[in-house]
Coordinates of C-alpha atoms in Angstrom, one line a residue:
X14 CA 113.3 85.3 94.4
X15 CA 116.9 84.0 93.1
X16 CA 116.7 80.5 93.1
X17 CA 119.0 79.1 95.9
X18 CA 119.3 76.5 98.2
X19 CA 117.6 76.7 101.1
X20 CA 120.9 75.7 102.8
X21 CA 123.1 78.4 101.2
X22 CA 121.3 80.9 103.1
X23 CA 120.9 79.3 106.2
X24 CA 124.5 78.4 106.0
X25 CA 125.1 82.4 106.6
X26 CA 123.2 82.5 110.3
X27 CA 125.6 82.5 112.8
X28 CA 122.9 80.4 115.5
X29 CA 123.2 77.2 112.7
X30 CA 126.8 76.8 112.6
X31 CA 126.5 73.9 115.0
X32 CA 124.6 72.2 113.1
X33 CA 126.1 68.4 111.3
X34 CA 125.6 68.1 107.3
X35 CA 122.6 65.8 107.4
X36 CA 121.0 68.1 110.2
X37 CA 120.9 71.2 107.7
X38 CA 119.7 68.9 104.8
X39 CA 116.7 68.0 107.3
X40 CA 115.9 71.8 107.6
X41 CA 116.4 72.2 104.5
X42 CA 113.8 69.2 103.0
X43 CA 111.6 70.7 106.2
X44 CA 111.3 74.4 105.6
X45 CA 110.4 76.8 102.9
X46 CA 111.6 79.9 101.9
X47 CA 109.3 83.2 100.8
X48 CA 109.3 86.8 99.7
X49 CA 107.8 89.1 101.3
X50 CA 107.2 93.2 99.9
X51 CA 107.9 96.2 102.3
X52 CA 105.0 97.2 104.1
X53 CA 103.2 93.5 104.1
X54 CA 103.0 91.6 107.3
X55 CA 104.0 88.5 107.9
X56 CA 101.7 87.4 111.0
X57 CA 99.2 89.1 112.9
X58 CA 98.3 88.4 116.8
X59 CA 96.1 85.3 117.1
X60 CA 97.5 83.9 114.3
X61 CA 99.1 80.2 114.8
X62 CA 102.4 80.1 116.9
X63 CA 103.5 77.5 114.4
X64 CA 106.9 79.0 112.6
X65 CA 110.2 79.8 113.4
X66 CA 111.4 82.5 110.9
X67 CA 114.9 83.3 109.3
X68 CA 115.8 86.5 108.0
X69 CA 118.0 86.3 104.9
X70 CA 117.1 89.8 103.8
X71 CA 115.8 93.2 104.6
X72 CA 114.0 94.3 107.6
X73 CA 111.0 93.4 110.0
X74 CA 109.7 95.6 112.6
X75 CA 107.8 93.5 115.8
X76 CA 105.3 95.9 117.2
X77 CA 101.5 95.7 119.1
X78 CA 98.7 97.8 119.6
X79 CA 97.4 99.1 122.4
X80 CA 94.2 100.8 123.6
X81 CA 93.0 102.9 120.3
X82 CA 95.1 100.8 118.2
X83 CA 98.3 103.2 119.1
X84 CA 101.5 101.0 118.0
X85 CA 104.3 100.3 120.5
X86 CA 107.4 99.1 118.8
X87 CA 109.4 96.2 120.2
X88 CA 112.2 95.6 118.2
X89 CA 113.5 96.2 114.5
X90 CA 115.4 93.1 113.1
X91 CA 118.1 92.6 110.5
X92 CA 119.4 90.1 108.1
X93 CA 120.8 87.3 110.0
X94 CA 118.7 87.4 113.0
X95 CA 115.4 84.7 114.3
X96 CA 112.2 85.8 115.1
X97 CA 109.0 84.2 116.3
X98 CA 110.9 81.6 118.2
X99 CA 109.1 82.2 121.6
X100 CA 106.5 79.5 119.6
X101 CA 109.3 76.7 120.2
X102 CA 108.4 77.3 124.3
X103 CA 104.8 77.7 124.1
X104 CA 103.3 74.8 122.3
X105 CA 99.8 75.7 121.4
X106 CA 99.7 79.2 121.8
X107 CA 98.9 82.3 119.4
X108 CA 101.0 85.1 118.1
X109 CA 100.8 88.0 120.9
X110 CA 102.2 91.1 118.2
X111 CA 102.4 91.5 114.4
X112 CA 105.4 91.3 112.0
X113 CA 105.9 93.3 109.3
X114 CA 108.4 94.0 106.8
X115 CA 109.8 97.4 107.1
X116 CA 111.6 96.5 103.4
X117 CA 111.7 93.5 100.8
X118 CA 112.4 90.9 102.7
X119 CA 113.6 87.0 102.2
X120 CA 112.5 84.3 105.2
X121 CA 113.4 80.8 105.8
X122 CA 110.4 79.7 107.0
X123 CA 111.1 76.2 109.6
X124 CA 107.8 74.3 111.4
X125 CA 108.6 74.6 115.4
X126 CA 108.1 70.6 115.2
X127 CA 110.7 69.9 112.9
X128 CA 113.3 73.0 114.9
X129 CA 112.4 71.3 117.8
X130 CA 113.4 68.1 116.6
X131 CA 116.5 69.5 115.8
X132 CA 116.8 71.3 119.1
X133 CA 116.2 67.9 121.2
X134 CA 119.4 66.4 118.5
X135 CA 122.0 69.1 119.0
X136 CA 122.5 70.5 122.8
X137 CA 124.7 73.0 121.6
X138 CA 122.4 74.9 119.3
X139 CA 119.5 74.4 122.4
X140 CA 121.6 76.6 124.4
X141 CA 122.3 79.0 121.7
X142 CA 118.5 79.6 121.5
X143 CA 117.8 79.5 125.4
X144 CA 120.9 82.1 125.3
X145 CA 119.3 84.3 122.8
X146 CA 115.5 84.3 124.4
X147 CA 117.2 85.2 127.5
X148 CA 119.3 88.3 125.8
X149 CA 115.7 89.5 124.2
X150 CA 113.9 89.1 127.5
X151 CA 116.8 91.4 129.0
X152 CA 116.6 94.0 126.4
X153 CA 112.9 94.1 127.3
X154 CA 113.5 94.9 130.7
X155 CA 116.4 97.2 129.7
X156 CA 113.7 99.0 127.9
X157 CA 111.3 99.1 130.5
X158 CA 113.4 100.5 132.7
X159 CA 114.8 102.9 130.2
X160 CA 110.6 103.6 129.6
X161 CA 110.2 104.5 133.3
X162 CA 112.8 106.0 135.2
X163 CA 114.7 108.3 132.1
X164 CA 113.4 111.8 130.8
X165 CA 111.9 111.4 127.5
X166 CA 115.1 113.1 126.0
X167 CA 116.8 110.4 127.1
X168 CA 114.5 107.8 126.4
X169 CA 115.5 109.6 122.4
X170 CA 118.7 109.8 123.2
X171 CA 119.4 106.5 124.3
X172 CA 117.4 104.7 121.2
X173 CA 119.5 106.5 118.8
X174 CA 122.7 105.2 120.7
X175 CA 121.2 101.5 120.5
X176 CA 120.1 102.1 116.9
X177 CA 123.6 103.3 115.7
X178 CA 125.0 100.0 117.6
X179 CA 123.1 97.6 116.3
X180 CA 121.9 99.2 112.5
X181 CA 124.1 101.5 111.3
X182 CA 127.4 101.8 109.3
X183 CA 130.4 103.8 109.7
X184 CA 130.8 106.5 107.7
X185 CA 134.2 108.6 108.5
X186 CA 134.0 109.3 112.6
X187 CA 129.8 109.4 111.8
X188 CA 127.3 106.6 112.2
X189 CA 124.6 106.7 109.1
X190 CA 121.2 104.9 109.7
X191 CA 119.2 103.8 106.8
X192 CA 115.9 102.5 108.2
X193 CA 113.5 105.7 106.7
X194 CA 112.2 105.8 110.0
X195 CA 109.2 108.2 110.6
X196 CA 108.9 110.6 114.3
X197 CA 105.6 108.7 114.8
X198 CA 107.9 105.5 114.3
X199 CA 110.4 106.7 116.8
X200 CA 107.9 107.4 119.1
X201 CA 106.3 104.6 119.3
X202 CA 109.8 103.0 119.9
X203 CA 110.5 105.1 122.7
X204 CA 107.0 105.5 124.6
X205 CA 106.6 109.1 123.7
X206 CA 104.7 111.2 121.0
X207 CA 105.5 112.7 117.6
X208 CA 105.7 116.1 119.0
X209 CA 107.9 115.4 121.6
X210 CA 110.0 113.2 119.3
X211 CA 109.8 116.1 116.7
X212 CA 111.2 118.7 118.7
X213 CA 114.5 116.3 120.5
X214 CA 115.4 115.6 117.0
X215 CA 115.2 119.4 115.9
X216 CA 117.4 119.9 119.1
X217 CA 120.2 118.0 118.2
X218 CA 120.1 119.1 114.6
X219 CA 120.3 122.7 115.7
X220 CA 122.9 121.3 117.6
X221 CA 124.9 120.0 114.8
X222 CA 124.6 116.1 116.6
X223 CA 122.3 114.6 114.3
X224 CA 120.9 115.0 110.5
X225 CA 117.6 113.7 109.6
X226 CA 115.8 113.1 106.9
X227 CA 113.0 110.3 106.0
X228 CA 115.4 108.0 104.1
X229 CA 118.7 108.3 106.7
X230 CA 119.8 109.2 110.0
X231 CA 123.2 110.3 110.2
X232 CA 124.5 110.7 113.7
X233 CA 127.3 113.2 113.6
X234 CA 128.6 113.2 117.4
X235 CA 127.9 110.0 118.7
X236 CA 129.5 110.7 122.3
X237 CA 127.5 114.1 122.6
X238 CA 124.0 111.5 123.0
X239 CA 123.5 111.0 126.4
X240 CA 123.9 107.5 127.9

C-alpha cells in the first residue's frame, strides 16, 4: 500500500467532514489502515463486533448464508462508504454476516471505543451516523418488500435500476457497470435462482435493453427497466 497518512484518506469521506483538526489526528493515532486482495474476507459471523471500517478503495460485498450454506446478498459497497458500524450500537455483540472484498481493497480500520469517543465529542457527526443506520435499515425494508410483493422480473429489473444508480458511470445516454457480477451473484441479490436470473437477462439482451458480459453490465435503455 502507498504510504499515506491515515488522515489524507479519511479526509475524502464525506461522514468526517465535521470533524475539528485535533479530532482527525485522534483517529488518526487510533486507527490502522490495511490491504486487503479480491476474493479475501474481511470478517466472518461470530467474529468480534469490535471495528468500524472505512473504504478508501475497491469493493466489498456484505452477504449471509442460509440453510445449505446458499448466499443472500445484502449490499455491495463502494469507495467512500462505512461498514460494520451496527458494532457502535451493540456493545458486545458478534458479526451476524461476512465481508468480503469483491476487488483490491484499502480500509481504515477505527476501534468502536475510540469512534465512539469521537461520536460522544461531536453531535453533528452522531447524527450523521444515526442518519445513515436509519437509511440502511430502510433500504432493507425497501428490499423486503421489493423480495415479497414484485414478480421476479421485477425483482431483476428493479436491482439493475438501483445498481446503475448507485455503481455505474455514464457512458453516452447508457449506464456501464463494472462489478463482474456472476447470474448466481445476481441471484442471490435478488432472492431468485441462476436460471431464472439467466433467462431475464437473456430477455432484455434480445431486447437490445441490456449487454452482459462477466466483466461489465452495460445498460442500454435505462427507462425500458421497469420500476
Amino acid at each position: 500500500m502507498e504510504e499515506k497518512s491515515k488522515i489524507w484518506y479519511l479526509e475524502n469521506f464525506n461522514l468526517l467532514k465535521t470533524l475539528s483538526k485535533s479530532e482527525k489526528e485522534y483517529i488518526d493515532k487510533n486507527s490502522s489502515m490495511c490491504d486487503v486482495p479480491k476474493g479475501n474476507f474481511i470478517y466472518f459471523p461470530y467474529d468480534e463486533s469490535d471495528v468500524v471500517y472505512f473504504l478508501k478503495k475497491g469493493r466489498v460485498k456484505i452477504a449471509k448464508y442460509v440453510e445449505e450454506g446458499r448466499e443472500v446478498i445484502f449490499s455491495i459497497l463502494g469507495a467512500g462508504e462505512i461498514f460494520g458500524e451496527l458494532s457502535l450500537f451493540t456493545e458486545g455483540a458478534k458479526r451476524e454476516e461476512v465481508a468480503e472484498a469483491m476487488e483490491d481493497c484499502v480500509l481504515c480500520k477505527v476501534p468502536v471505543g475510540e469512534f465512539s469517543k469521537i461520536l460522544e465529542q461531536n453531535p453533528k457527526m452522531n447524527l450523521a451516523v444515526t442518519k445513515l443506520i436509519g437509511l440502511k435499515l430502510v433500504r432493507v425494508r425497501n428490499k423486503l418488500q421489493t423480495m415479497w410483493f414484485k414478480k421476479t422480473s421485477h425483482r431483476v429489473h428493479s436491482f439493475l435500476k438501483i445498481l446503475a444508480e448507485k455503481h455505474g458511470r455514464k457512458v453516452g445516454d447508457e449506464i456501464e457497470i463494472r462489478l463482474g457480477l456472476t447470474h448466481q451473484d445476481i441471484a442471490n441479490l435478488t432472492a431468485t435462482n441462476r436460471q431464472t436470473v439467466t433467462t431475464i437477462l437473456r430477455d432484455l439482451q434480445s431486447k437490445n435493453i441490456i449487454i452482459y458480459d462477466r466483466r461489465r453490465i452495460l445498460i442500454r435503455k435505462p427507462d425500458a427497466l421497469k420500476s
